PDB file of C-alpha atoms in Angstrom:
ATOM      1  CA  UNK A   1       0.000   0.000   0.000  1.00 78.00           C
ATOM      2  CA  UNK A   2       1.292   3.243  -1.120  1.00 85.00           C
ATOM      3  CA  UNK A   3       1.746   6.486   1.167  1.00 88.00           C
ATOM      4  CA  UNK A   4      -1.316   8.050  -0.883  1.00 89.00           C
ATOM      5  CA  UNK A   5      -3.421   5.291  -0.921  1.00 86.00           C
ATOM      6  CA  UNK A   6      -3.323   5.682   2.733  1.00 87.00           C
ATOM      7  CA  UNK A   7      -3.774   9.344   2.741  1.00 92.00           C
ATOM      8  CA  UNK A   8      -6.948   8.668   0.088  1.00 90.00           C
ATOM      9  CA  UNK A   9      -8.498   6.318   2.924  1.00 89.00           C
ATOM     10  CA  UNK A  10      -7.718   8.983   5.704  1.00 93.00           C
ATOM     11  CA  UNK A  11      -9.409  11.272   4.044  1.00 95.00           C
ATOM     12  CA  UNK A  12     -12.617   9.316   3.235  1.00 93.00           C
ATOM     13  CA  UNK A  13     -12.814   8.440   6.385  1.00 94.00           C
ATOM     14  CA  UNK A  14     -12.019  11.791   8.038  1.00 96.00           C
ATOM     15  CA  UNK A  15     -14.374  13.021   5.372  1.00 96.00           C
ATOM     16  CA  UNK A  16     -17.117  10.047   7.114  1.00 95.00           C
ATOM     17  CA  UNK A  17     -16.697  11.187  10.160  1.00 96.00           C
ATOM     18  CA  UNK A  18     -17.380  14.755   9.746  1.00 96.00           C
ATOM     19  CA  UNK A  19     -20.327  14.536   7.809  1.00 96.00           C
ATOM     20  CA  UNK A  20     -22.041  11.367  10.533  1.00 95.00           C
ATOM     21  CA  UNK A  21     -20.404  13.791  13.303  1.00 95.00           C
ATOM     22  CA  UNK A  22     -22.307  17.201  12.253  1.00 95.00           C
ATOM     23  CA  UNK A  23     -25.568  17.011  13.275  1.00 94.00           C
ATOM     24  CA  UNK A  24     -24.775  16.200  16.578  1.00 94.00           C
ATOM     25  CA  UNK A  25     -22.565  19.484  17.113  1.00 95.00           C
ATOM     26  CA  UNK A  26     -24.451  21.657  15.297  1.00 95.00           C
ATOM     27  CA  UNK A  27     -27.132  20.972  17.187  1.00 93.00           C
ATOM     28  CA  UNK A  28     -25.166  20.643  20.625  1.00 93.00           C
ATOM     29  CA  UNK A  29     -23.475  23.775  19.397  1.00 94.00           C
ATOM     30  CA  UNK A  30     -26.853  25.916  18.599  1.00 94.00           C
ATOM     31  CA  UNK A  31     -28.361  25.091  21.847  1.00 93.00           C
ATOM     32  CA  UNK A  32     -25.585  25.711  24.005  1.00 91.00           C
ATOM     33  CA  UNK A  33     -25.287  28.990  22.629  1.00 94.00           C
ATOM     34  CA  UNK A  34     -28.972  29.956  22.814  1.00 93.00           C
ATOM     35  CA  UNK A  35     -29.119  28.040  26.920  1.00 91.00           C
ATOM     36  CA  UNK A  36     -26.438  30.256  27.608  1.00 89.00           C
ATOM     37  CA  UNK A  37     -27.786  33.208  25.881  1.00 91.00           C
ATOM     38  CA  UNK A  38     -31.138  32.350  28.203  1.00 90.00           C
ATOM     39  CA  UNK A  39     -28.751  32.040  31.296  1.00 89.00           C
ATOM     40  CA  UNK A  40     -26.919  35.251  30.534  1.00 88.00           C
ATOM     41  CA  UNK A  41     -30.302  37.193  30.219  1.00 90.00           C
ATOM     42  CA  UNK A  42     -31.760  35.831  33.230  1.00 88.00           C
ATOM     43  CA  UNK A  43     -29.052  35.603  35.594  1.00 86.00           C
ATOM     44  CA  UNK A  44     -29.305  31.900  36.292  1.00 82.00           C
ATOM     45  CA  UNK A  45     -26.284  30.106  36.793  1.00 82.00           C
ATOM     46  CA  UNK A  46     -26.998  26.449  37.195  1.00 82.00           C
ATOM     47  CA  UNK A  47     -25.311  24.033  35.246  1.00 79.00           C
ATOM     48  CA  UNK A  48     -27.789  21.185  34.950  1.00 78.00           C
ATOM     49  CA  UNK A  49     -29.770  23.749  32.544  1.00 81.00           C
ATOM     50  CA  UNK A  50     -27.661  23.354  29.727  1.00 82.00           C
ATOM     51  CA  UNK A  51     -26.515  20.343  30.450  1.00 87.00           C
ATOM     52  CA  UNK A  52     -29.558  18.058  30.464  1.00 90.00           C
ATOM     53  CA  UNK A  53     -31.670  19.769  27.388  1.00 89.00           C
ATOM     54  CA  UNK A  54     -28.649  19.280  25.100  1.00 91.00           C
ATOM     55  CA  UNK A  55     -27.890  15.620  26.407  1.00 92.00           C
ATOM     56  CA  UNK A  56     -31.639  15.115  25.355  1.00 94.00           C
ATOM     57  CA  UNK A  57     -31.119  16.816  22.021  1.00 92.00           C
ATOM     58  CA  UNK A  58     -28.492  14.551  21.201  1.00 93.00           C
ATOM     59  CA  UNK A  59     -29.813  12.104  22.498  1.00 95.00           C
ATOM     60  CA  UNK A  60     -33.069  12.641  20.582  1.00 95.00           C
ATOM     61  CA  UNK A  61     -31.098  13.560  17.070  1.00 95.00           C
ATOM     62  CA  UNK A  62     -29.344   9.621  17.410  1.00 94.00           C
ATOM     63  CA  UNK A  63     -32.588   7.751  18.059  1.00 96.00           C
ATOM     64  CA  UNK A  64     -34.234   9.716  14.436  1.00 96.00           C
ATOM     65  CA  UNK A  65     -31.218   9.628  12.827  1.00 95.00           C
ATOM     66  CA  UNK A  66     -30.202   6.340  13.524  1.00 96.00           C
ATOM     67  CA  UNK A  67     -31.082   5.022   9.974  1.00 96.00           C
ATOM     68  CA  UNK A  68     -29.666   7.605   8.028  1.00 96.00           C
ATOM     69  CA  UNK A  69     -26.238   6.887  10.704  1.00 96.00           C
ATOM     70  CA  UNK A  70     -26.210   3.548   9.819  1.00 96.00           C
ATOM     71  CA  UNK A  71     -27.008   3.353   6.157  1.00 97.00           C
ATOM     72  CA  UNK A  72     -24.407   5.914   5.805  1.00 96.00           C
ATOM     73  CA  UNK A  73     -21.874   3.829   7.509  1.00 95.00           C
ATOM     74  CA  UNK A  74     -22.976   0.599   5.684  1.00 96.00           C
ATOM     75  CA  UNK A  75     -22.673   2.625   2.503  1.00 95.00           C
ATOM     76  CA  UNK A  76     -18.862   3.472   3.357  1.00 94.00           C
ATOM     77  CA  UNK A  77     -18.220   0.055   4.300  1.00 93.00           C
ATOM     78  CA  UNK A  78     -19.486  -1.756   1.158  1.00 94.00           C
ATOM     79  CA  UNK A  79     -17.277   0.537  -0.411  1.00 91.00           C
ATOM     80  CA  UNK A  80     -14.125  -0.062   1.483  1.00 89.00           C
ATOM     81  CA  UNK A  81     -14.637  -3.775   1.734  1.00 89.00           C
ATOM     82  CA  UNK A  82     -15.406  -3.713  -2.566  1.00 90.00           C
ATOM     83  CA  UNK A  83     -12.043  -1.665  -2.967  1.00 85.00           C
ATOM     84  CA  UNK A  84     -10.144  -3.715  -0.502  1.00 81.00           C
ATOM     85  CA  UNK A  85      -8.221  -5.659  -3.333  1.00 84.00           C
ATOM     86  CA  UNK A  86      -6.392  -2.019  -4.491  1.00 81.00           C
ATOM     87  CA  UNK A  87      -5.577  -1.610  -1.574  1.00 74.00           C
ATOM     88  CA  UNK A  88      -3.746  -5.363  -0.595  1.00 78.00           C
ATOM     89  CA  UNK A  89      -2.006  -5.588  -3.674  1.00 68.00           C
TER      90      UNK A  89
END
């Protein structure tokens, strides 16, 4: 296996990761801002108010998303396993 075969596979599966990986933190992201936003305006500084409504947004984004997450990652397998022989030899 050459050096940029390996880079070509680090980069699809960088490339995997970010794109299965977004939701999550752009969601996690968004409501942190606008719980802390809230906090900031009202003067209320306790910590299980951000913490539990964005552990139930992700929470809630896995459990829909969950076939598109794993159809996605099927998807990249069946095409890692069906170029496995470039990459052995």
């Amino acid at each position: 296996m050459t050096p940029d075969m390996v880079a070509e596979l680090m980069r699809q599966l960088l490339k995997e990761a970010m794109i299965l990986s977004a939701p999550l933190l752009i969601a996690a992201a968004g409501l942190s801002f606008v719980l802390s936003l809230a906090q900031t305006l009202t003067s209320l500084q306790e910590q299980s108010l951000t913490t539990v409504p964005r552990l139930a947004a992700v929470a809630l984004i896995l459990l829909v998303g969950m076939p598109w997450f794993l159809e996605r990652l099927a998807a990249y397998t069946r095409v890692l396993l069906g170029d496995f022989h470039r990459y052995l030899g």
